[in-house]
PDB file of C-alpha atoms in Angstrom:
ATOM      1  CA  MET A   1       2.071  26.589 -28.908  1.00 77.00           C
ATOM      2  CA  TRP A   2       2.209  23.197 -27.201  1.00 81.00           C
ATOM      3  CA  LEU A   3      -1.496  22.607 -27.875  1.00 88.00           C
ATOM      4  CA  ALA A   4      -1.050  23.365 -31.575  1.00 90.00           C
ATOM      5  CA  VAL A   5       1.882  20.955 -31.749  1.00 93.00           C
ATOM      6  CA  SER A   6      -0.043  18.249 -29.897  1.00 93.00           C
ATOM      7  CA  ASP A   7      -3.104  18.544 -32.142  1.00 94.00           C
ATOM      8  CA  ALA A   8      -1.002  18.531 -35.313  1.00 94.00           C
ATOM      9  CA  ALA A   9       0.988  15.476 -34.162  1.00 94.00           C
ATOM     10  CA  ILE A  10      -2.213  13.564 -33.381  1.00 93.00           C
ATOM     11  CA  GLN A  11      -3.695  14.435 -36.774  1.00 93.00           C
ATOM     12  CA  TRP A  12      -0.534  13.260 -38.551  1.00 94.00           C
ATOM     13  CA  MET A  13      -0.509   9.976 -36.620  1.00 92.00           C
ATOM     14  CA  ILE A  14      -4.176   9.322 -37.404  1.00 92.00           C
ATOM     15  CA  GLU A  15      -3.428   9.760 -41.087  1.00 92.00           C
ATOM     16  CA  GLN A  16      -0.522   7.326 -40.876  1.00 91.00           C
ATOM     17  CA  PHE A  17      -2.419   4.759 -38.754  1.00 89.00           C
ATOM     18  CA  PRO A  18      -6.183   5.019 -39.384  1.00 88.00           C
ATOM     19  CA  GLY A  19      -6.869   2.277 -36.821  1.00 86.00           C
ATOM     20  CA  ILE A  20      -5.904   4.507 -33.899  1.00 86.00           C
ATOM     21  CA  GLY A  21      -8.643   4.456 -31.293  1.00 78.00           C
ATOM     22  CA  GLU A  22      -9.937   1.044 -32.376  1.00 79.00           C
ATOM     23  CA  GLU A  23      -7.274  -1.329 -33.692  1.00 79.00           C
ATOM     24  CA  HIS A  24      -4.418   0.675 -32.208  1.00 79.00           C
ATOM     25  CA  ASP A  25      -4.005   2.369 -28.845  1.00 80.00           C
ATOM     26  CA  VAL A  26      -4.875   5.981 -28.060  1.00 82.00           C
ATOM     27  CA  LEU A  27      -2.350   8.805 -28.501  1.00 85.00           C
ATOM     28  CA  ILE A  28      -0.909  10.988 -25.739  1.00 87.00           C
ATOM     29  CA  PRO A  29       1.756  13.279 -27.274  1.00 89.00           C
ATOM     30  CA  LEU A  30       4.483  14.686 -25.065  1.00 89.00           C
ATOM     31  CA  VAL A  31       5.328  18.285 -25.996  1.00 91.00           C
ATOM     32  CA  GLY A  32       8.100  20.253 -24.307  1.00 89.00           C
ATOM     33  CA  GLU A  33       8.897  23.931 -24.680  1.00 88.00           C
ATOM     34  CA  CYS A  34      11.415  26.563 -23.582  1.00 91.00           C
ATOM     35  CA  ASP A  35      10.868  30.298 -23.180  1.00 90.00           C
ATOM     36  CA  ASP A  36      12.433  32.111 -26.148  1.00 92.00           C
ATOM     37  CA  SER A  37      10.682  35.449 -25.544  1.00 91.00           C
ATOM     38  CA  TRP A  38      13.981  37.340 -25.416  1.00 92.00           C
ATOM     39  CA  LEU A  39      14.581  36.793 -29.131  1.00 94.00           C
ATOM     40  CA  ASN A  40      11.157  35.696 -30.390  1.00 93.00           C
ATOM     41  CA  ASP A  41       7.741  37.319 -30.583  1.00 92.00           C
ATOM     42  CA  VAL A  42       5.989  34.683 -28.481  1.00 88.00           C
ATOM     43  CA  ALA A  43       2.612  36.416 -28.740  1.00 89.00           C
ATOM     44  CA  GLY A  44       2.671  35.910 -32.508  1.00 89.00           C
ATOM     45  CA  ARG A  45       1.818  32.181 -32.251  1.00 87.00           C
ATOM     46  CA  HIS A  46       4.076  31.408 -35.186  1.00 89.00           C
ATOM     47  CA  VAL A  47       4.199  27.607 -34.826  1.00 90.00           C
ATOM     48  CA  LYS A  48       1.519  26.188 -37.123  1.00 92.00           C
ATOM     49  CA  ALA A  49       0.290  22.706 -37.989  1.00 94.00           C
ATOM     50  CA  GLU A  50       2.230  22.751 -41.259  1.00 95.00           C
ATOM     51  CA  ASN A  51       5.485  23.310 -39.316  1.00 93.00           C
ATOM     52  CA  VAL A  52       4.783  20.252 -37.184  1.00 94.00           C
ATOM     53  CA  ARG A  53       3.910  18.168 -40.255  1.00 94.00           C
ATOM     54  CA  GLU A  54       7.120  19.216 -42.001  1.00 94.00           C
ATOM     55  CA  ALA A  55       9.198  18.298 -38.953  1.00 92.00           C
ATOM     56  CA  LEU A  56       7.608  14.839 -38.721  1.00 93.00           C
ATOM     57  CA  GLU A  57       7.883  14.097 -42.430  1.00 94.00           C
ATOM     58  CA  THR A  58      11.514  15.198 -42.732  1.00 92.00           C
ATOM     59  CA  ALA A  59      12.736  13.488 -39.544  1.00 91.00           C
ATOM     60  CA  SER A  60      15.557  11.034 -40.243  1.00 91.00           C
ATOM     61  CA  SER A  61      18.420   9.185 -38.622  1.00 91.00           C
ATOM     62  CA  GLY A  62      22.023  10.327 -38.758  1.00 91.00           C
ATOM     63  CA  PRO A  63      23.872  13.340 -37.335  1.00 91.00           C
ATOM     64  CA  VAL A  64      21.708  15.863 -35.492  1.00 93.00           C
ATOM     65  CA  ALA A  65      21.860  19.510 -36.537  1.00 95.00           C
ATOM     66  CA  GLU A  66      23.136  21.654 -33.658  1.00 97.00           C
ATOM     67  CA  GLY A  67      23.032  25.297 -32.662  1.00 97.00           C
ATOM     68  CA  SER A  68      20.291  27.698 -33.755  1.00 96.00           C
ATOM     69  CA  VAL A  69      18.074  25.130 -35.467  1.00 94.00           C
ATOM     70  CA  GLY A  70      14.495  24.016 -34.897  1.00 91.00           C
ATOM     71  CA  GLY A  71      13.323  24.700 -31.374  1.00 92.00           C
ATOM     72  CA  GLY A  72      16.824  25.945 -30.552  1.00 95.00           C
ATOM     73  CA  THR A  73      16.496  28.978 -32.809  1.00 95.00           C
ATOM     74  CA  GLY A  74      15.503  31.384 -30.050  1.00 95.00           C
ATOM     75  CA  MET A  75      17.497  29.845 -27.186  1.00 96.00           C
ATOM     76  CA  ILE A  76      20.024  31.730 -25.042  1.00 96.00           C
ATOM     77  CA  CYS A  77      22.470  29.859 -22.846  1.00 96.00           C
ATOM     78  CA  LEU A  78      24.484  31.667 -20.177  1.00 95.00           C
ATOM     79  CA  ASP A  79      23.877  34.973 -22.044  1.00 96.00           C
ATOM     80  CA  PHE A  80      25.415  33.565 -25.240  1.00 97.00           C
ATOM     81  CA  LYS A  81      23.446  32.193 -28.164  1.00 97.00           C
ATOM     82  CA  GLY A  82      22.388  28.642 -27.317  1.00 97.00           C
ATOM     83  CA  GLY A  83      20.277  25.998 -29.009  1.00 97.00           C
ATOM     84  CA  ILE A  84      20.384  22.306 -29.806  1.00 98.00           C
ATOM     85  CA  GLY A  85      23.356  20.185 -28.717  1.00 98.00           C
ATOM     86  CA  THR A  86      24.123  16.477 -28.682  1.00 98.00           C
ATOM     87  CA  SER A  87      26.791  14.160 -27.341  1.00 98.00           C
ATOM     88  CA  SER A  88      27.272  10.459 -26.685  1.00 97.00           C
ATOM     89  CA  ARG A  89      29.493   7.943 -24.939  1.00 98.00           C
ATOM     90  CA  LYS A  90      30.266   4.267 -25.634  1.00 97.00           C
ATOM     91  CA  LEU A  91      31.216   2.158 -22.646  1.00 97.00           C
ATOM     92  CA  SER A  92      33.988  -0.403 -23.011  1.00 96.00           C
ATOM     93  CA  PRO A  93      33.011  -4.087 -23.387  1.00 96.00           C
ATOM     94  CA  ALA A  94      34.218  -4.733 -19.839  1.00 95.00           C
ATOM     95  CA  LEU A  95      31.624  -2.216 -18.600  1.00 96.00           C
ATOM     96  CA  GLY A  96      28.829  -3.645 -20.723  1.00 96.00           C
ATOM     97  CA  GLY A  97      29.506  -1.942 -24.055  1.00 97.00           C
ATOM     98  CA  TYR A  98      26.377   0.202 -23.674  1.00 98.00           C
ATOM     99  CA  THR A  99      25.783   3.425 -25.593  1.00 98.00           C
ATOM    100  CA  VAL A 100      24.606   6.662 -23.999  1.00 98.00           C
ATOM    101  CA  GLY A 101      23.245   9.628 -25.953  1.00 98.00           C
ATOM    102  CA  VAL A 102      22.112  13.052 -24.731  1.00 98.00           C
ATOM    103  CA  LEU A 103      20.226  15.784 -26.613  1.00 98.00           C
ATOM    104  CA  VAL A 104      19.685  19.212 -25.071  1.00 98.00           C
ATOM    105  CA  MET A 105      17.908  22.440 -25.902  1.00 97.00           C
ATOM    106  CA  SER A 106      19.931  24.869 -23.800  1.00 97.00           C
ATOM    107  CA  ASN A 107      18.312  28.053 -22.524  1.00 95.00           C
ATOM    108  CA  PHE A 108      19.472  28.996 -19.027  1.00 94.00           C
ATOM    109  CA  GLY A 109      21.865  30.896 -16.806  1.00 92.00           C
ATOM    110  CA  HIS A 110      24.078  33.971 -16.615  1.00 93.00           C
ATOM    111  CA  MET A 111      27.400  34.561 -18.351  1.00 95.00           C
ATOM    112  CA  ARG A 112      29.339  34.779 -15.105  1.00 94.00           C
ATOM    113  CA  ASP A 113      28.521  31.124 -14.350  1.00 95.00           C
ATOM    114  CA  LEU A 114      29.706  29.580 -17.642  1.00 97.00           C
ATOM    115  CA  ARG A 115      32.406  26.960 -17.096  1.00 97.00           C
ATOM    116  CA  ILE A 116      34.284  25.036 -19.762  1.00 96.00           C
ATOM    117  CA  ALA A 117      36.656  22.241 -18.760  1.00 92.00           C
ATOM    118  CA  GLY A 118      36.206  23.488 -15.196  1.00 93.00           C
ATOM    119  CA  LEU A 119      37.504  26.959 -16.107  1.00 95.00           C
ATOM    120  CA  PRO A 120      35.514  30.143 -15.283  1.00 95.00           C
ATOM    121  CA  ILE A 121      35.234  31.145 -18.938  1.00 96.00           C
ATOM    122  CA  GLY A 122      32.127  33.274 -18.422  1.00 96.00           C
ATOM    123  CA  ALA A 123      33.692  35.413 -15.719  1.00 96.00           C
ATOM    124  CA  LEU A 124      36.589  36.198 -18.061  1.00 95.00           C
ATOM    125  CA  PHE A 125      34.221  37.578 -20.719  1.00 96.00           C
ATOM    126  CA  GLU A 126      31.750  39.319 -18.423  1.00 94.00           C
ATOM    127  CA  THR A 127      33.505  42.705 -18.514  1.00 94.00           C
ATOM    128  CA  ARG A 128      33.670  42.728 -22.312  1.00 94.00           C
ATOM    129  CA  TYR A 129      29.944  42.086 -22.712  1.00 95.00           C
ATOM    130  CA  LYS A 130      28.689  44.158 -19.779  1.00 93.00           C
ATOM    131  CA  HIS A 131      27.364  46.847 -22.145  1.00 93.00           C
ATOM    132  CA  LEU A 132      24.928  44.412 -23.770  1.00 92.00           C
ATOM    133  CA  HIS A 133      21.309  44.381 -22.662  1.00 91.00           C
ATOM    134  CA  LYS A 134      20.655  40.930 -21.184  1.00 90.00           C
ATOM    135  CA  ARG A 135      17.809  38.965 -19.661  1.00 85.00           C
ATOM    136  CA  ALA A 136      17.243  40.361 -16.183  1.00 80.00           C
ATOM    137  CA  ALA A 137      16.157  37.028 -14.705  1.00 70.00           C
ATOM    138  CA  SER A 138      16.942  33.364 -15.450  1.00 59.00           C
ATOM    139  CA  TYR A 139      13.519  32.596 -16.884  1.00 66.00           C
ATOM    140  CA  GLY A 140      15.064  30.367 -19.473  1.00 77.00           C
ATOM    141  CA  SER A 141      15.170  26.609 -19.091  1.00 88.00           C
ATOM    142  CA  ILE A 142      16.705  23.482 -20.560  1.00 95.00           C
ATOM    143  CA  ILE A 143      15.261  20.284 -21.971  1.00 97.00           C
ATOM    144  CA  ALA A 144      17.581  17.267 -21.827  1.00 98.00           C
ATOM    145  CA  VAL A 145      16.801  13.831 -23.258  1.00 98.00           C
ATOM    146  CA  PHE A 146      18.925  10.860 -22.164  1.00 98.00           C
ATOM    147  CA  ALA A 147      18.773   7.656 -24.240  1.00 98.00           C
ATOM    148  CA  THR A 148      20.579   4.348 -23.745  1.00 98.00           C
ATOM    149  CA  ASP A 149      20.462   0.697 -24.701  1.00 98.00           C
ATOM    150  CA  ALA A 150      21.487  -0.324 -21.188  1.00 98.00           C
ATOM    151  CA  PRO A 151      18.740  -2.375 -19.474  1.00 98.00           C
ATOM    152  CA  LEU A 152      17.536   0.030 -16.798  1.00 98.00           C
ATOM    153  CA  SER A 153      14.414   0.105 -14.651  1.00 96.00           C
ATOM    154  CA  SER A 154      12.295   3.235 -14.285  1.00 95.00           C
ATOM    155  CA  HIS A 155      13.829   3.791 -10.839  1.00 97.00           C
ATOM    156  CA  GLN A 156      17.339   3.595 -12.281  1.00 98.00           C
ATOM    157  CA  LEU A 157      16.410   5.999 -15.085  1.00 98.00           C
ATOM    158  CA  GLY A 158      15.280   8.426 -12.414  1.00 98.00           C
ATOM    159  CA  ARG A 159      18.692   8.161 -10.787  1.00 98.00           C
ATOM    160  CA  ILE A 160      20.334   8.707 -14.177  1.00 98.00           C
ATOM    161  CA  SER A 161      18.250  11.879 -14.637  1.00 98.00           C
ATOM    162  CA  LYS A 162      19.775  13.289 -11.454  1.00 97.00           C
ATOM    163  CA  ARG A 163      23.226  12.798 -12.984  1.00 98.00           C
ATOM    164  CA  VAL A 164      22.084  14.590 -16.127  1.00 98.00           C
ATOM    165  CA  ALA A 165      21.216  17.505 -13.830  1.00 97.00           C
ATOM    166  CA  MET A 166      24.766  17.337 -12.463  1.00 97.00           C
ATOM    167  CA  GLY A 167      26.093  17.660 -16.021  1.00 97.00           C
ATOM    168  CA  ILE A 168      23.918  20.748 -16.505  1.00 97.00           C
ATOM    169  CA  GLY A 169      25.399  22.159 -13.315  1.00 96.00           C
ATOM    170  CA  ARG A 170      28.926  21.530 -14.576  1.00 96.00           C
ATOM    171  CA  ALA A 171      28.268  23.888 -17.492  1.00 97.00           C
ATOM    172  CA  GLY A 172      27.074  26.642 -15.158  1.00 95.00           C
ATOM    173  CA  SER A 173      23.400  26.204 -14.287  1.00 93.00           C
ATOM    174  CA  ILE A 174      22.166  26.892 -10.772  1.00 90.00           C
ATOM    175  CA  ALA A 175      18.612  25.711 -11.624  1.00 89.00           C
ATOM    176  CA  ALA A 176      17.343  29.197 -10.806  1.00 86.00           C
ATOM    177  CA  HIS A 177      13.825  29.947  -9.618  1.00 83.00           C
ATOM    178  CA  GLY A 178      11.601  30.294 -12.672  1.00 78.00           C
ATOM    179  CA  SER A 179      13.810  28.018 -14.758  1.00 79.00           C
ATOM    180  CA  GLY A 180      11.888  24.897 -15.763  1.00 80.00           C
ATOM    181  CA  GLU A 181      14.440  22.158 -16.305  1.00 89.00           C
ATOM    182  CA  ILE A 182      12.947  19.101 -18.010  1.00 94.00           C
ATOM    183  CA  ILE A 183      14.934  15.845 -18.049  1.00 97.00           C
ATOM    184  CA  LEU A 184      13.606  12.776 -19.830  1.00 97.00           C
ATOM    185  CA  ALA A 185      15.463   9.439 -19.706  1.00 98.00           C
ATOM    186  CA  PHE A 186      14.563   6.204 -21.468  1.00 97.00           C
ATOM    187  CA  SER A 187      16.041   2.818 -22.317  1.00 98.00           C
ATOM    188  CA  THR A 188      15.476   0.759 -25.470  1.00 97.00           C
ATOM    189  CA  ALA A 189      16.668  -2.518 -23.927  1.00 97.00           C
ATOM    190  CA  ASN A 190      13.296  -3.946 -22.887  1.00 94.00           C
ATOM    191  CA  LYS A 191      10.202  -3.822 -25.071  1.00 89.00           C
ATOM    192  CA  ILE A 192       7.051  -4.295 -23.005  1.00 85.00           C
ATOM    193  CA  PRO A 193       4.004  -5.480 -24.991  1.00 83.00           C
ATOM    194  CA  ARG A 194       0.912  -3.322 -24.670  1.00 77.00           C
ATOM    195  CA  THR A 195      -1.333  -6.389 -24.919  1.00 79.00           C
ATOM    196  CA  THR A 196      -0.448 -10.027 -24.301  1.00 83.00           C
ATOM    197  CA  GLN A 197      -2.035 -13.293 -23.177  1.00 88.00           C
ATOM    198  CA  LYS A 198       0.907 -14.017 -20.888  1.00 89.00           C
ATOM    199  CA  MET A 199       0.797 -13.587 -17.138  1.00 89.00           C
ATOM    200  CA  ILE A 200       4.456 -12.652 -16.529  1.00 90.00           C
ATOM    201  CA  TYR A 201       6.911 -10.452 -18.414  1.00 88.00           C
ATOM    202  CA  HIS A 202      10.643 -10.958 -17.933  1.00 90.00           C
ATOM    203  CA  MET A 203      12.955  -7.950 -17.970  1.00 92.00           C
ATOM    204  CA  LYS A 204      16.709  -7.547 -17.948  1.00 95.00           C
ATOM    205  CA  ILE A 205      17.845  -4.996 -15.391  1.00 96.00           C
ATOM    206  CA  LEU A 206      21.397  -3.857 -14.773  1.00 97.00           C
ATOM    207  CA  LEU A 207      22.658  -4.370 -11.247  1.00 97.00           C
ATOM    208  CA  ASP A 208      22.814  -1.138  -9.241  1.00 96.00           C
ATOM    209  CA  GLN A 209      26.484  -1.830  -8.516  1.00 96.00           C
ATOM    210  CA  ARG A 210      27.179  -1.473 -12.269  1.00 96.00           C
ATOM    211  CA  LEU A 211      25.588   1.965 -12.675  1.00 97.00           C
ATOM    212  CA  ASN A 212      28.632   4.137 -11.941  1.00 97.00           C
ATOM    213  CA  PRO A 213      30.019   4.088 -15.517  1.00 97.00           C
ATOM    214  CA  LEU A 214      26.585   5.146 -16.804  1.00 98.00           C
ATOM    215  CA  TYR A 215      26.437   7.937 -14.222  1.00 98.00           C
ATOM    216  CA  GLU A 216      29.796   9.225 -15.410  1.00 98.00           C
ATOM    217  CA  ALA A 217      28.788   8.943 -19.055  1.00 98.00           C
ATOM    218  CA  ALA A 218      25.529  10.816 -18.408  1.00 98.00           C
ATOM    219  CA  ILE A 219      27.309  13.701 -16.689  1.00 98.00           C
ATOM    220  CA  GLU A 220      30.026  13.999 -19.333  1.00 98.00           C
ATOM    221  CA  ALA A 221      27.686  13.704 -22.317  1.00 98.00           C
ATOM    222  CA  THR A 222      25.275  16.288 -20.898  1.00 98.00           C
ATOM    223  CA  GLU A 223      28.024  18.821 -20.235  1.00 98.00           C
ATOM    224  CA  GLU A 224      29.455  18.267 -23.711  1.00 98.00           C
ATOM    225  CA  ALA A 225      26.033  18.541 -25.371  1.00 98.00           C
ATOM    226  CA  ILE A 226      25.499  21.959 -23.766  1.00 98.00           C
ATOM    227  CA  LEU A 227      28.936  23.121 -24.877  1.00 98.00           C
ATOM    228  CA  ASN A 228      28.233  21.842 -28.392  1.00 98.00           C
ATOM    229  CA  SER A 229      25.021  23.867 -28.483  1.00 98.00           C
ATOM    230  CA  LEU A 230      27.050  26.971 -27.621  1.00 98.00           C
ATOM    231  CA  CYS A 231      29.869  26.232 -30.042  1.00 97.00           C
ATOM    232  CA  MET A 232      27.534  25.600 -32.988  1.00 98.00           C
ATOM    233  CA  ALA A 233      25.264  28.614 -32.433  1.00 97.00           C
ATOM    234  CA  ARG A 234      25.822  31.958 -34.143  1.00 97.00           C
ATOM    235  CA  GLU A 235      24.999  35.464 -32.953  1.00 97.00           C
ATOM    236  CA  MET A 236      21.403  36.559 -33.475  1.00 97.00           C
ATOM    237  CA  ASP A 237      19.342  39.746 -33.509  1.00 97.00           C
ATOM    238  CA  GLY A 238      15.885  39.252 -32.059  1.00 95.00           C
ATOM    239  CA  VAL A 239      12.663  41.018 -31.285  1.00 94.00           C
ATOM    240  CA  ASN A 240      12.632  44.455 -29.571  1.00 92.00           C
ATOM    241  CA  GLY A 241      16.253  45.088 -30.552  1.00 94.00           C
ATOM    242  CA  ASN A 242      17.560  42.271 -28.341  1.00 95.00           C
ATOM    243  CA  PHE A 243      20.831  40.638 -29.323  1.00 96.00           C
ATOM    244  CA  ALA A 244      22.495  37.361 -28.331  1.00 96.00           C
ATOM    245  CA  PRO A 245      26.251  37.129 -28.996  1.00 97.00           C
ATOM    246  CA  ALA A 246      27.937  33.937 -30.066  1.00 98.00           C
ATOM    247  CA  LEU A 247      30.570  32.329 -27.882  1.00 98.00           C
ATOM    248  CA  PRO A 248      34.003  33.593 -29.087  1.00 97.00           C
ATOM    249  CA  LEU A 249      35.377  30.178 -29.982  1.00 97.00           C
ATOM    250  CA  ASP A 250      38.940  31.170 -30.916  1.00 96.00           C
ATOM    251  CA  GLU A 251      39.483  32.911 -27.600  1.00 96.00           C
ATOM    252  CA  VAL A 252      37.902  30.089 -25.633  1.00 96.00           C
ATOM    253  CA  LYS A 253      40.177  27.608 -27.380  1.00 94.00           C
ATOM    254  CA  ASP A 254      43.220  29.728 -26.559  1.00 94.00           C
ATOM    255  CA  ILE A 255      42.242  30.015 -22.886  1.00 93.00           C
ATOM    256  CA  VAL A 256      41.639  26.288 -22.532  1.00 93.00           C
ATOM    257  CA  GLU A 257      44.895  25.376 -24.265  1.00 92.00           C
ATOM    258  CA  ARG A 258      46.937  27.792 -22.138  1.00 90.00           C
ATOM    259  CA  SER A 259      45.281  26.473 -18.990  1.00 87.00           C
ATOM    260  CA  ALA A 260      45.768  22.816 -19.845  1.00 78.00           C
ATOM    261  CA  LEU A 261      47.351  20.775 -17.076  1.00 65.00           C
ATOM    262  CA  ARG A 262      51.009  20.117 -17.681  1.00 61.00           C
ATOM    263  CA  PRO A 263      53.079  17.443 -15.951  1.00 60.00           C
ATOM    264  CA  ARG A 264      54.773  18.830 -12.898  1.00 61.00           C
ATOM    265  CA  PRO A 265      58.508  18.278 -12.455  1.00 66.00           C
ATOM    266  CA  ARG A 266      59.302  15.524 -10.056  1.00 69.00           C
ATOM    267  CA  PRO A 267      60.995  16.557  -6.823  1.00 71.00           C
ATOM    268  CA  ALA A 268      64.622  15.595  -6.363  1.00 70.00           C
ATOM    269  CA  VAL A 269      64.960  12.148  -4.873  1.00 71.00           C
ATOM    270  CA  LYS A 270      66.906  12.123  -1.624  1.00 69.00           C
ATOM    271  CA  PRO A 271      69.432   9.342  -1.149  1.00 66.00           C
ATOM    272  CA  PRO A 272      68.143   6.584   1.124  1.00 67.00           C
ATOM    273  CA  PRO A 273      69.443   6.622   4.717  1.00 65.00           C
ATOM    274  CA  ALA A 274      72.111   4.175   5.712  1.00 61.00           C
ATOM    275  CA  ALA A 275      70.682   0.716   6.225  1.00 56.00           C
ATOM    276  CA  ARG A 276      70.389  -0.425   9.815  1.00 55.00           C
ATOM    277  CA  SER A 277      71.794  -3.770  10.818  1.00 56.00           C
ATOM    278  CA  THR A 278      68.500  -4.929  12.345  1.00 59.00           C
ATOM    279  CA  PRO A 279      65.529  -2.837  11.110  1.00 57.00           C
ATOM    280  CA  PRO A 280      62.565  -2.699  13.485  1.00 54.00           C
ATOM    281  CA  PRO A 281      59.627  -4.922  12.556  1.00 56.00           C
ATOM    282  CA  GLU A 282      56.791  -3.220  10.704  1.00 55.00           C
ATOM    283  CA  GLY A 283      53.153  -4.173  10.436  1.00 48.00           C
ATOM    284  CA  PRO A 284      51.571  -4.639   7.007  1.00 48.00           C
ATOM    285  CA  ARG A 285      50.730  -1.462   5.105  1.00 50.00           C
ATOM    286  CA  VAL A 286      47.116  -0.631   4.407  1.00 43.00           C
ATOM    287  CA  SER A 287      47.522  -1.475   0.737  1.00 45.00           C
ATOM    288  CA  GLU A 288      48.975  -4.879   1.648  1.00 46.00           C
ATOM    289  CA  ALA A 289      46.448  -5.815   4.316  1.00 43.00           C
ATOM    290  CA  PRO A 290      43.827  -8.338   3.146  1.00 47.00           C
ATOM    291  CA  PRO A 291      40.168  -7.300   3.273  1.00 46.00           C
ATOM    292  CA  SER A 292      38.199  -8.520   6.220  1.00 43.00           C
ATOM    293  CA  ALA A 293      35.620 -11.262   6.021  1.00 39.00           C
ATOM    294  CA  ALA A 294      32.907  -8.727   6.835  1.00 37.00           C
ATOM    295  CA  ARG A 295      33.620  -6.206   4.108  1.00 36.00           C
ATOM    296  CA  GLY A 296      35.313  -6.400   0.725  1.00 37.00           C
ATOM    297  CA  ALA A 297      37.718  -3.900  -0.774  1.00 38.00           C
ATOM    298  CA  GLU A 298      34.848  -1.975  -2.433  1.00 39.00           C
ATOM    299  CA  GLY A 299      32.425  -2.470   0.415  1.00 41.00           C
ATOM    300  CA  MET A 300      29.946  -4.313  -1.811  1.00 42.00           C
ATOM    301  CA  MET A 301      30.567  -7.969  -1.076  1.00 41.00           C
ATOM    302  CA  THR A 302      32.160 -10.185   1.531  1.00 42.00           C
ATOM    303  CA  VAL A 303      35.571 -11.602   0.828  1.00 42.00           C
ATOM    304  CA  PRO A 304      36.593 -14.728   2.774  1.00 47.00           C
ATOM    305  CA  LEU A 305      39.941 -14.608   4.504  1.00 45.00           C
ATOM    306  CA  PRO A 306      42.580 -17.120   3.360  1.00 51.00           C
ATOM    307  CA  LYS A 307      42.678 -20.159   5.595  1.00 55.00           C
ATOM    308  CA  GLU A 308      45.664 -20.860   7.731  1.00 54.00           C
ATOM    309  CA  PRO A 309      47.672 -23.867   6.582  1.00 59.00           C
ATOM    310  CA  GLY A 310      46.803 -27.013   8.460  1.00 59.00           C
ATOM    311  CA  THR A 311      43.313 -25.869   9.445  1.00 54.00           C
ATOM    312  CA  GLY A 312      40.359 -27.957   8.475  1.00 54.00           C
ATOM    313  CA  SER A 313      37.352 -26.924   6.429  1.00 48.00           C
TER     314      SER A 313
END
């Protein structure tokens, strides 16, 4: 399948840009795939060149279709029907104002491991669906694509990819043996010329100390994208009589709402003890103590101590 897609993509690009190979650079397509053999007849080799051409010619900007669409048609996620899912985050201006987007094709895991909002949703449904014939092993996988306009180096994008994996784990993946997780991360901030007469290229790179908000955004958006793929998919009958149920959304919503954290009542405030005439002296509390000259409050920079009055420079 991947070879057919690669060949068809190259042929389409050559038609669009006849100078490829001479005027333009060579082509190296990147083709990813997930195992959908539980629902699809994979030996049928159903993906043809015309399917690839149609996908390229109809590609457009705007909202991304989710659920059982495109490559997500035969996906199963945590024993429920999975597929394509997307999510994004926009950092505040104080944190750089960068945008983070994640697209997933979810196809992994067992029902018992599904977690939504930290709740063991899958374990609650496992008894109901125990009669269904399921995949015996976690030979599924997930493809996740992380995109951002934050100026990141390749090393930083690698670190971001590890946080994407943490988001996959939040939804219930254990990255089982035989499951081929693929995570691709890229940034659009710097455009590197393929050919130039210059000797040096200048890049903008975000300081490592400013990566935490992007880490958080990557984890949250990945988890949400997987959940969106589940919520938008519908039940499906597949090859060999196999069946993938859809996530029962109404019941999930009810469970999450009933389990929502509610403010706890405050304990009764005891009256203060009688004031002493001469209270014993106390040292400064930790929160009031100034940071030392060797280490700042966050441990990332030195903070000079205030000078005593009357001392010289």
